[in-house]
Coordinates of C-alpha atoms in Angstrom, one line a residue:
X1 CA 53.1 11.2 -13.2
X2 CA 52.5 8.4 -15.7
X3 CA 50.7 8.9 -19.0
X4 CA 47.8 6.9 -17.7
X5 CA 47.5 9.1 -14.6
X6 CA 47.7 12.3 -16.6
X7 CA 45.0 11.1 -18.9
X8 CA 42.8 10.2 -16.0
X9 CA 43.3 13.6 -14.4
X10 CA 42.5 15.4 -17.7
X11 CA 39.5 13.2 -18.2
X12 CA 38.2 14.0 -14.7
X13 CA 38.5 17.7 -15.3
X14 CA 36.7 17.5 -18.6
X15 CA 33.9 15.5 -17.0
X16 CA 33.6 18.1 -14.2
X17 CA 33.3 20.9 -16.8
X18 CA 30.7 18.9 -18.7
X19 CA 28.7 18.3 -15.4
X20 CA 28.9 22.1 -14.6
X21 CA 27.6 23.0 -18.1
X22 CA 24.8 20.5 -17.9
X23 CA 23.8 21.9 -14.5
X24 CA 23.6 25.4 -15.8
X25 CA 21.5 24.2 -18.8
X26 CA 19.1 22.5 -16.4
X27 CA 18.8 25.6 -14.3
X28 CA 18.0 27.6 -17.4
X29 CA 15.3 25.2 -18.5
X30 CA 13.8 25.2 -15.0
X31 CA 13.8 29.0 -14.9
X32 CA 11.9 29.2 -18.2
X33 CA 9.2 26.9 -16.9
X34 CA 9.1 28.9 -13.7
X35 CA 8.2 31.9 -15.7
X36 CA 5.2 30.1 -17.4
X37 CA 3.9 29.4 -13.8
X38 CA 4.8 32.7 -12.3
X39 CA 2.3 35.3 -11.0
X40 CA 3.4 37.7 -13.7
X41 CA 2.3 35.3 -16.4
X42 CA 0.1 32.4 -15.4
X43 CA -3.1 34.3 -14.5
X44 CA -2.8 36.4 -17.7
X45 CA -2.0 33.6 -20.1
X46 CA -5.3 32.0 -21.1
X47 CA -3.7 28.8 -22.5
X48 CA -1.5 28.3 -19.4
X49 CA -4.4 29.0 -17.1
X50 CA -6.6 26.5 -18.9
X51 CA -3.9 23.9 -18.4
X52 CA -3.5 24.9 -14.7
X53 CA -7.2 24.7 -14.0
X54 CA -7.9 21.5 -16.0
X55 CA -6.6 19.3 -13.2
X56 CA -8.1 19.8 -9.7
X57 CA -4.6 19.5 -8.2
X58 CA -3.2 21.8 -10.9
X59 CA -0.8 19.3 -12.4
X60 CA 0.4 20.2 -15.9
X61 CA 2.0 17.6 -18.3
X62 CA 5.7 18.3 -18.6
X63 CA 5.6 17.2 -22.3
X64 CA 3.2 20.1 -23.0
X65 CA 5.3 22.9 -21.5
X66 CA 8.4 21.3 -23.0
X67 CA 6.8 21.9 -26.5
X68 CA 6.6 25.7 -26.0
X69 CA 8.7 27.8 -28.3
X70 CA 11.1 29.0 -25.6
X71 CA 11.7 25.3 -24.6
X72 CA 12.6 24.0 -28.0
X73 CA 16.3 24.0 -27.2
X74 CA 15.6 21.6 -24.3
X75 CA 12.7 19.4 -25.6
X76 CA 15.0 17.1 -27.5
X77 CA 16.5 15.9 -24.2
X78 CA 13.2 14.3 -23.3
X79 CA 10.7 14.5 -20.4
X80 CA 12.9 12.7 -17.9
X81 CA 15.8 15.3 -18.3
X82 CA 13.4 18.2 -18.0
X83 CA 11.8 16.6 -14.9
X84 CA 15.2 16.3 -13.3
X85 CA 15.8 20.0 -14.2
X86 CA 12.5 21.0 -12.5
X87 CA 13.5 19.2 -9.3
X88 CA 16.2 21.9 -8.9
X89 CA 13.4 24.5 -8.4
X90 CA 11.9 25.5 -5.1
X91 CA 9.0 27.2 -6.9
X92 CA 7.8 24.1 -8.8
X93 CA 7.4 20.4 -7.9
X94 CA 7.3 17.2 -10.0
X95 CA 4.9 14.3 -9.4
X96 CA 6.1 10.8 -8.4
X97 CA 6.0 9.5 -12.0
X98 CA 8.1 12.4 -13.3
X99 CA 5.6 13.4 -16.0
X100 CA 3.8 16.4 -14.5
X101 CA 4.7 19.7 -12.8
X102 CA 2.9 22.3 -10.7
X103 CA 3.5 25.3 -8.5
X104 CA 4.2 24.7 -4.8
X105 CA 2.0 27.7 -3.9
X106 CA -1.3 29.2 -5.2
X107 CA -1.2 32.2 -7.5
X108 CA -1.4 35.6 -5.9
X109 CA -2.5 38.7 -7.8
X110 CA 0.5 41.0 -8.4
X111 CA 0.1 44.7 -7.3
X112 CA 1.2 47.8 -9.2
X113 CA 2.0 46.0 -12.5
X114 CA 1.1 49.1 -14.5
X115 CA 3.1 51.4 -12.4
X116 CA 6.1 49.1 -12.4
X117 CA 6.2 48.9 -16.3
X118 CA 8.2 50.8 -18.8
X119 CA 8.1 51.3 -22.6
X120 CA 11.2 51.1 -24.8
X121 CA 11.6 51.4 -28.5
X122 CA 14.5 51.1 -30.9
X123 CA 15.4 47.4 -31.0
X124 CA 15.4 46.9 -34.7
X125 CA 14.4 43.7 -36.5
X126 CA 13.5 40.5 -34.7
X127 CA 15.9 37.5 -34.9
X128 CA 16.2 34.3 -32.9
X129 CA 18.5 35.6 -30.1
X130 CA 16.8 38.9 -29.5
X131 CA 14.6 37.8 -26.7
X132 CA 17.5 36.5 -24.7
X133 CA 19.5 39.7 -25.3
X134 CA 16.6 41.8 -24.2
X135 CA 16.4 39.7 -21.0
X136 CA 20.1 40.3 -20.3
X137 CA 19.9 44.0 -21.1
X138 CA 17.0 44.9 -18.9
X139 CA 18.3 42.6 -16.1
X140 CA 21.2 44.9 -15.7
X141 CA 18.9 47.6 -14.2
X142 CA 17.1 45.4 -11.7
X143 CA 14.9 42.4 -11.2
X144 CA 12.5 41.8 -14.1
X145 CA 9.2 40.1 -14.1
X146 CA 8.5 40.1 -17.8
X147 CA 9.8 41.5 -21.1
X148 CA 7.0 41.5 -23.7
X149 CA 7.9 42.1 -27.4
X150 CA 5.1 44.2 -28.9
X151 CA 3.6 43.0 -32.2
X152 CA 1.2 44.3 -34.9
X153 CA -1.9 42.5 -36.2
X154 CA 0.3 40.3 -38.4
X155 CA 2.5 39.3 -35.5
X156 CA 5.4 41.3 -36.8
X157 CA 7.7 42.8 -34.1
X158 CA 7.2 46.5 -33.7
X159 CA 10.7 47.2 -32.4
X160 CA 9.3 48.1 -29.0
X161 CA 8.7 46.3 -25.7
X162 CA 6.8 46.7 -22.4
X163 CA 9.0 45.6 -19.5
X164 CA 7.6 44.9 -16.0
X165 CA 10.2 45.4 -13.3
X166 CA 9.8 43.7 -9.8
X167 CA 10.1 47.0 -7.9
X168 CA 10.0 50.7 -8.3
X169 CA 13.7 51.1 -7.6
X170 CA 14.5 49.1 -10.8
X171 CA 12.1 51.3 -12.7
X172 CA 13.9 54.4 -11.5
X173 CA 17.3 52.9 -12.2
X174 CA 16.3 52.3 -15.8
X175 CA 14.4 55.6 -16.5
X176 CA 16.9 57.8 -14.7
X177 CA 20.0 56.1 -15.8
X178 CA 22.9 58.5 -16.7
X179 CA 23.9 58.1 -19.4
X180 CA 20.6 57.2 -21.0
X181 CA 20.2 53.5 -21.7
X182 CA 21.3 52.3 -25.2
X183 CA 20.9 48.8 -26.6
X184 CA 23.9 47.5 -28.5
X185 CA 25.0 51.1 -29.3
X186 CA 21.4 52.0 -30.5
X187 CA 19.6 55.0 -29.0
X188 CA 16.3 54.1 -27.4
X189 CA 13.0 55.9 -26.8
X190 CA 12.1 55.2 -23.2
X191 CA 9.4 56.2 -20.8
X192 CA 7.1 54.8 -18.2
X193 CA 4.1 52.9 -19.4
X194 CA 1.9 55.6 -18.0
X195 CA 3.7 58.2 -20.0
X196 CA 3.3 56.0 -23.1
X197 CA -0.4 55.8 -22.5
X198 CA -0.8 59.5 -22.2
X199 CA 1.3 60.1 -25.3
X200 CA -1.0 57.8 -27.4
X201 CA -4.1 59.6 -26.0
X202 CA -2.6 63.0 -27.0
X203 CA -1.6 61.6 -30.4
X204 CA -5.2 60.6 -31.1
X205 CA -6.7 63.7 -29.7
X206 CA -8.9 61.9 -27.2
X207 CA -10.6 63.6 -24.2
X208 CA -13.1 62.7 -21.5
X209 CA -14.6 59.2 -21.6
X210 CA -12.7 58.4 -24.9
X211 CA -9.4 59.1 -23.2
X212 CA -10.3 57.1 -20.1
X213 CA -11.4 54.2 -22.3
X214 CA -8.1 54.3 -24.1
X215 CA -6.2 54.3 -20.8
X216 CA -8.2 51.2 -19.8
X217 CA -7.1 49.4 -23.0
X218 CA -3.5 50.4 -22.8
X219 CA -3.1 49.6 -19.1
X220 CA -4.8 46.2 -19.0
X221 CA -4.5 42.7 -20.2
X222 CA -6.6 40.7 -22.7
X223 CA -7.0 37.8 -20.2
X224 CA -7.1 38.2 -16.4
X225 CA -8.0 35.1 -14.4
X226 CA -8.5 37.2 -11.2
X227 CA -10.8 39.6 -12.9
X228 CA -12.8 36.7 -14.5
X229 CA -13.1 34.9 -11.2
X230 CA -14.4 38.0 -9.5
X231 CA -17.0 38.4 -12.2
X232 CA -18.0 34.8 -11.9
X233 CA -18.6 35.3 -8.1
X234 CA -20.7 38.4 -8.6
X235 CA -22.7 37.4 -11.6
X236 CA -25.4 34.7 -11.9
X237 CA -24.2 31.4 -13.3
X238 CA -25.2 30.8 -16.9
X239 CA -26.5 27.5 -18.1
X240 CA -23.6 25.5 -19.5
X241 CA -25.8 24.1 -22.2
X242 CA -26.9 27.5 -23.5
X243 CA -26.2 27.6 -27.2
X244 CA -23.5 30.0 -28.5
X245 CA -24.2 32.4 -31.3
X246 CA -21.8 33.1 -34.1
X247 CA -20.2 36.6 -34.2
X248 CA -20.0 38.2 -37.6
X249 CA -17.9 41.2 -38.8
X250 CA -19.4 43.6 -41.3
X251 CA -16.4 44.7 -43.2
X252 CA -16.4 46.8 -46.4
X253 CA -19.8 45.5 -47.4
X254 CA -19.1 41.8 -46.6
X255 CA -20.1 39.7 -43.6
X256 CA -17.2 37.6 -42.2
X257 CA -17.4 35.0 -39.5
X258 CA -15.2 35.8 -36.5
X259 CA -13.6 32.8 -34.8
X260 CA -11.8 32.5 -31.5
X261 CA -8.2 31.4 -31.4
X262 CA -6.9 29.2 -28.6
X263 CA -6.4 32.3 -26.3
X264 CA -10.0 33.5 -26.9
X265 CA -9.1 36.4 -29.2
X266 CA -11.2 37.2 -32.2
X267 CA -9.7 36.4 -35.6
X268 CA -10.9 36.0 -39.2
X269 CA -9.4 33.8 -41.8
X270 CA -7.4 35.6 -44.5
X271 CA -9.2 33.8 -47.3
X272 CA -12.5 35.2 -46.0
X273 CA -11.3 38.8 -46.1
X274 CA -12.4 40.5 -49.4
X275 CA -10.1 42.8 -51.3
X276 CA -11.9 46.1 -52.0
X277 CA -9.8 48.3 -54.2
X278 CA -9.8 52.1 -53.7
X279 CA -10.7 52.3 -50.0
X280 CA -7.2 53.5 -48.9
X281 CA -5.2 56.7 -49.2
X282 CA -1.5 57.2 -48.3
X283 CA 0.0 60.4 -46.9
X284 CA 3.6 61.4 -46.9
X285 CA 5.6 64.2 -45.3
X286 CA 4.2 64.4 -41.8
X287 CA 7.6 64.8 -40.3
X288 CA 7.5 62.0 -37.8
X289 CA 4.4 62.7 -35.8
X290 CA 0.6 62.6 -36.3
X291 CA -2.3 63.7 -34.2
X292 CA -5.3 61.5 -35.0
X293 CA -7.7 64.5 -34.9
X294 CA -5.8 66.2 -37.6
X295 CA -7.0 63.5 -40.0
X296 CA -10.3 62.5 -38.6
X297 CA -12.0 65.8 -37.8
X298 CA -11.7 67.5 -41.2
X299 CA -13.2 64.6 -43.2
X300 CA -15.5 62.7 -40.8
X301 CA -18.7 64.5 -41.8
X302 CA -18.2 63.8 -45.5
X303 CA -18.1 60.1 -44.8
X304 CA -21.3 59.7 -42.9
X305 CA -19.7 60.5 -39.6
X306 CA -17.6 57.4 -39.7
X307 CA -14.0 58.0 -38.6
X308 CA -11.3 56.4 -40.9
X309 CA -8.9 53.7 -39.8
X310 CA -5.4 55.1 -39.5
X311 CA -2.2 53.2 -39.5
X312 CA 0.8 55.2 -38.5
X313 CA 4.0 54.4 -36.4
X314 CA 5.5 57.3 -34.5
X315 CA 8.7 58.5 -36.1
X316 CA 7.7 57.5 -39.6
X317 CA 7.1 60.0 -42.4
X318 CA 4.2 58.2 -44.0
X319 CA 0.9 56.4 -43.0
X320 CA -2.3 54.9 -44.4
X321 CA -5.9 55.9 -44.0
X322 CA -8.6 53.4 -44.6
X323 CA -12.3 54.3 -45.4
X324 CA -15.5 52.2 -45.2
X325 CA -16.2 52.4 -48.9
X326 CA -14.4 52.9 -52.2
X327 CA -13.4 56.5 -52.8
X328 CA -14.6 58.5 -55.8
X329 CA -12.4 61.1 -57.5
X330 CA -14.4 63.7 -55.7
X331 CA -13.8 62.0 -52.4
X332 CA -10.0 61.9 -53.0
X333 CA -9.9 65.6 -54.0
X334 CA -11.9 66.5 -50.9
X335 CA -9.4 64.7 -48.6
X336 CA -6.4 66.4 -50.4
X337 CA -7.9 69.8 -49.9
X338 CA -9.2 69.2 -46.4
X339 CA -5.9 67.9 -45.0
X340 CA -3.0 69.8 -46.6
X341 CA -0.8 69.7 -43.5
X342 CA -0.2 67.3 -40.7
X343 CA 2.0 68.2 -37.8
X344 CA 2.5 71.6 -39.4
X345 CA 4.1 69.9 -42.4
X346 CA 2.7 69.9 -46.0
X347 CA 1.7 66.4 -46.9
X348 CA 1.0 64.7 -50.2
X349 CA -1.8 62.2 -50.8
X350 CA -1.7 59.2 -53.2
X351 CA -3.2 55.7 -53.7
X352 CA -1.0 52.8 -52.3
X353 CA 0.1 49.9 -54.4
X354 CA -2.4 47.0 -54.7
X355 CA -0.2 44.7 -52.5
X356 CA 0.1 47.4 -49.9
X357 CA -3.6 48.0 -49.8
X358 CA -4.4 44.3 -49.6
X359 CA -2.1 43.9 -46.6
X360 CA -3.6 46.9 -45.0
X361 CA -7.1 45.6 -45.4
X362 CA -6.1 42.3 -43.8
X363 CA -4.7 44.2 -40.8
X364 CA -7.9 46.3 -40.6
X365 CA -10.1 43.2 -40.6
X366 CA -8.0 41.4 -37.9
X367 CA -7.9 44.5 -35.7
X368 CA -11.7 44.9 -36.1
X369 CA -12.3 41.2 -35.4
X370 CA -10.3 41.3 -32.2
X371 CA -11.9 44.5 -30.9
X372 CA -15.4 43.3 -31.8
X373 CA -14.9 40.0 -30.1
X374 CA -13.5 41.6 -26.9
X375 CA -16.3 44.2 -26.9
X376 CA -19.0 41.6 -27.4
X377 CA -17.5 39.4 -24.6
X378 CA -17.4 42.3 -22.3
X379 CA -21.0 43.2 -23.0
X380 CA -22.1 39.7 -22.4
X381 CA -20.2 39.5 -19.1
X382 CA -22.1 42.5 -17.9
X383 CA -25.4 41.2 -19.0
X384 CA -25.8 44.1 -21.4
X385 CA -26.4 44.7 -25.0
X386 CA -23.3 44.6 -27.3
X387 CA -23.0 47.4 -29.9
X388 CA -21.0 47.0 -33.1
X389 CA -18.1 49.2 -34.1
X390 CA -17.9 51.8 -36.8
X391 CA -16.4 52.0 -40.2
X392 CA -17.3 48.6 -41.7
X393 CA -20.7 49.4 -43.2
X394 CA -23.5 49.2 -40.6
X395 CA -24.0 48.3 -37.0
X396 CA -25.0 45.1 -35.3
X397 CA -26.5 44.4 -31.9
X398 CA -26.9 41.2 -29.9
X399 CA -28.1 40.0 -26.6
X400 CA -30.7 41.3 -24.2
X401 CA -30.7 43.4 -21.1
X402 CA -29.3 46.8 -20.2
X403 CA -26.9 48.7 -22.4
X404 CA -23.5 46.9 -22.3
X405 CA -20.0 47.3 -23.7
X406 CA -17.0 49.0 -22.1
X407 CA -17.5 52.5 -20.7
X408 CA -15.0 55.0 -19.7
X409 CA -14.1 55.7 -16.1
X410 CA -13.9 58.8 -14.0
X411 CA -10.7 60.7 -13.9
X412 CA -9.3 60.1 -10.5
X413 CA -5.7 59.1 -10.0
X414 CA -4.8 55.4 -9.5
X415 CA -2.5 54.5 -6.6
X416 CA -0.2 51.5 -6.8
X417 CA 2.4 50.5 -4.3
X418 CA 3.4 54.2 -4.4
X419 CA 1.9 57.2 -6.1
X420 CA 2.3 57.0 -9.9
X421 CA -0.8 59.0 -10.9
X422 CA -1.7 56.2 -13.3
X423 CA -5.2 55.2 -14.3
X424 CA -5.4 51.5 -15.0
X425 CA -8.0 48.7 -14.8
X426 CA -7.4 45.0 -15.6
X427 CA -9.5 44.1 -18.6
X428 CA -8.7 42.6 -22.0
X429 CA -6.1 44.3 -24.1
X430 CA -3.6 42.9 -26.3
X431 CA -0.3 41.1 -26.7
X432 CA 0.5 38.0 -28.5
X433 CA 0.7 34.2 -28.3
X434 CA -1.6 31.6 -29.7
X435 CA -2.1 28.1 -28.3
X436 CA 1.3 26.5 -27.5
X437 CA 3.1 29.4 -29.2
X438 CA 4.3 31.2 -26.1
X439 CA 4.0 34.9 -25.4
X440 CA 7.2 36.7 -26.2
X441 CA 8.0 37.3 -22.6
X442 CA 10.7 36.2 -20.2
X443 CA 11.1 36.2 -16.4
X444 CA 14.8 36.0 -15.7
X445 CA 14.4 35.3 -12.0
X446 CA 11.4 33.0 -11.9
X447 CA 8.1 33.8 -10.1
X448 CA 7.6 34.9 -6.5
X449 CA 7.1 32.1 -4.0
X450 CA 4.0 33.2 -2.1
X451 CA 0.7 31.7 -0.8
X452 CA -0.3 28.3 0.4
X453 CA -1.3 25.5 -1.9
X454 CA -5.0 24.4 -1.7
X455 CA -6.8 21.4 -2.9
X456 CA -9.5 23.1 -5.0
X457 CA -8.8 24.4 -8.5
X458 CA -10.0 28.0 -9.3
X459 CA -13.0 28.0 -11.6
X460 CA -12.3 27.5 -15.3
X461 CA -13.0 30.5 -17.5
X462 CA -16.2 30.1 -19.4
X463 CA -16.9 31.6 -22.8
X464 CA -20.1 33.5 -23.5
X465 CA -22.8 33.6 -26.2
X466 CA -21.9 35.8 -29.1
X467 CA -24.0 38.0 -31.4
X468 CA -23.4 40.1 -34.5
X469 CA -21.2 43.2 -34.4
X470 CA -19.3 45.4 -36.8
X471 CA -15.8 46.6 -37.7
X472 CA -14.0 48.9 -35.2
X473 CA -12.8 52.1 -36.8
X474 CA -9.8 53.2 -34.7
X475 CA -6.4 51.9 -35.4
X476 CA -4.1 50.7 -32.6
X477 CA -0.5 51.9 -33.2

């Protein structure tokens, strides 16, 4: 073979390898966008649903989805390249101009999401490749709909995830794996989402309606298009020109305006949050576990019946307790004498550093703003009267009509695709993602291809009038 012929052969092989690598990259890009439109994500992602319902034919600009965080590695290739990648999908279609994308089918409400979900903890610190590694890890146990990295009020990764599998066989394969699943040689705490829910209820010492309410919060989603559409059908339409009222948070003696982020969650600006020194105590020595009632019950009466805000992560030996007013020396001594042990371990009490207390107060304010905004929105949707939370220095009420807010549910067992004895109800709860910052979730196999495309868009989600409310007093851990 001549030199020229050899070079041509080698060049052809290299070109074939490059074409194969490019095809795999295009499939990867298409799969990520399939997740954004999938039944496991689209109806529960307010920003994506807004894009989806904005156009009567449900077309979404490709350049918009290409700007999402998980698409950054592909966005530099341009809209035309991404459009060609999307043409490889059977689940999505591209318009004639190659600038917009939509589903080929209408969204269908998934069944049994709560029962098909698991909790896992022990993944360490977040870094850029962690999401992809989590995707690959859970994918070894079965088909995965979503892997959601859990975050605190400051958006910091908690080291734990909720994973929604496609079927119960995959759930069992993960939870009953022998040996027990480990992630990169790290031991994991794993359980079903139902078991996690019950663990948190027991931790906090909740019973009756309070326990049912907590189940609702842990087993639901902040935004649910199917739930909101059902409400819109059953409730009288409100006037579109009805003026909205501002929502304020009464926090440590200060009134702070609550704003809505692009996903409709309540937030307050950090610059508006006052620093009030001496409203926090720190405990150490609990031995890795805390029951909320061990802290709340002995001291609640002294502080006007207002339960403190507790920050504690299971497995840690220390935590923070926030009060609604600065503590006197007598208050501090009372707490020390009233709570000498937690989890049968002797604990010590001290004042945190100023920086630690400042950060804790910001977390308190953001959690209270989110809870107050969700509570007020729920009250308005039901035509009731919203009632403010506790712990921030007063109560606020707004709106007219019957008593509103979220109530607890009766204690019957919930049935999914098979018995899981889980109680769940779709209503706002919380994960992450703001605007075009995508939720930390991934769907390795794209979305289910079901339903028939229609010509009418589902109704857009309307916001409601807001009224004054107050800080919530219970921490979410």
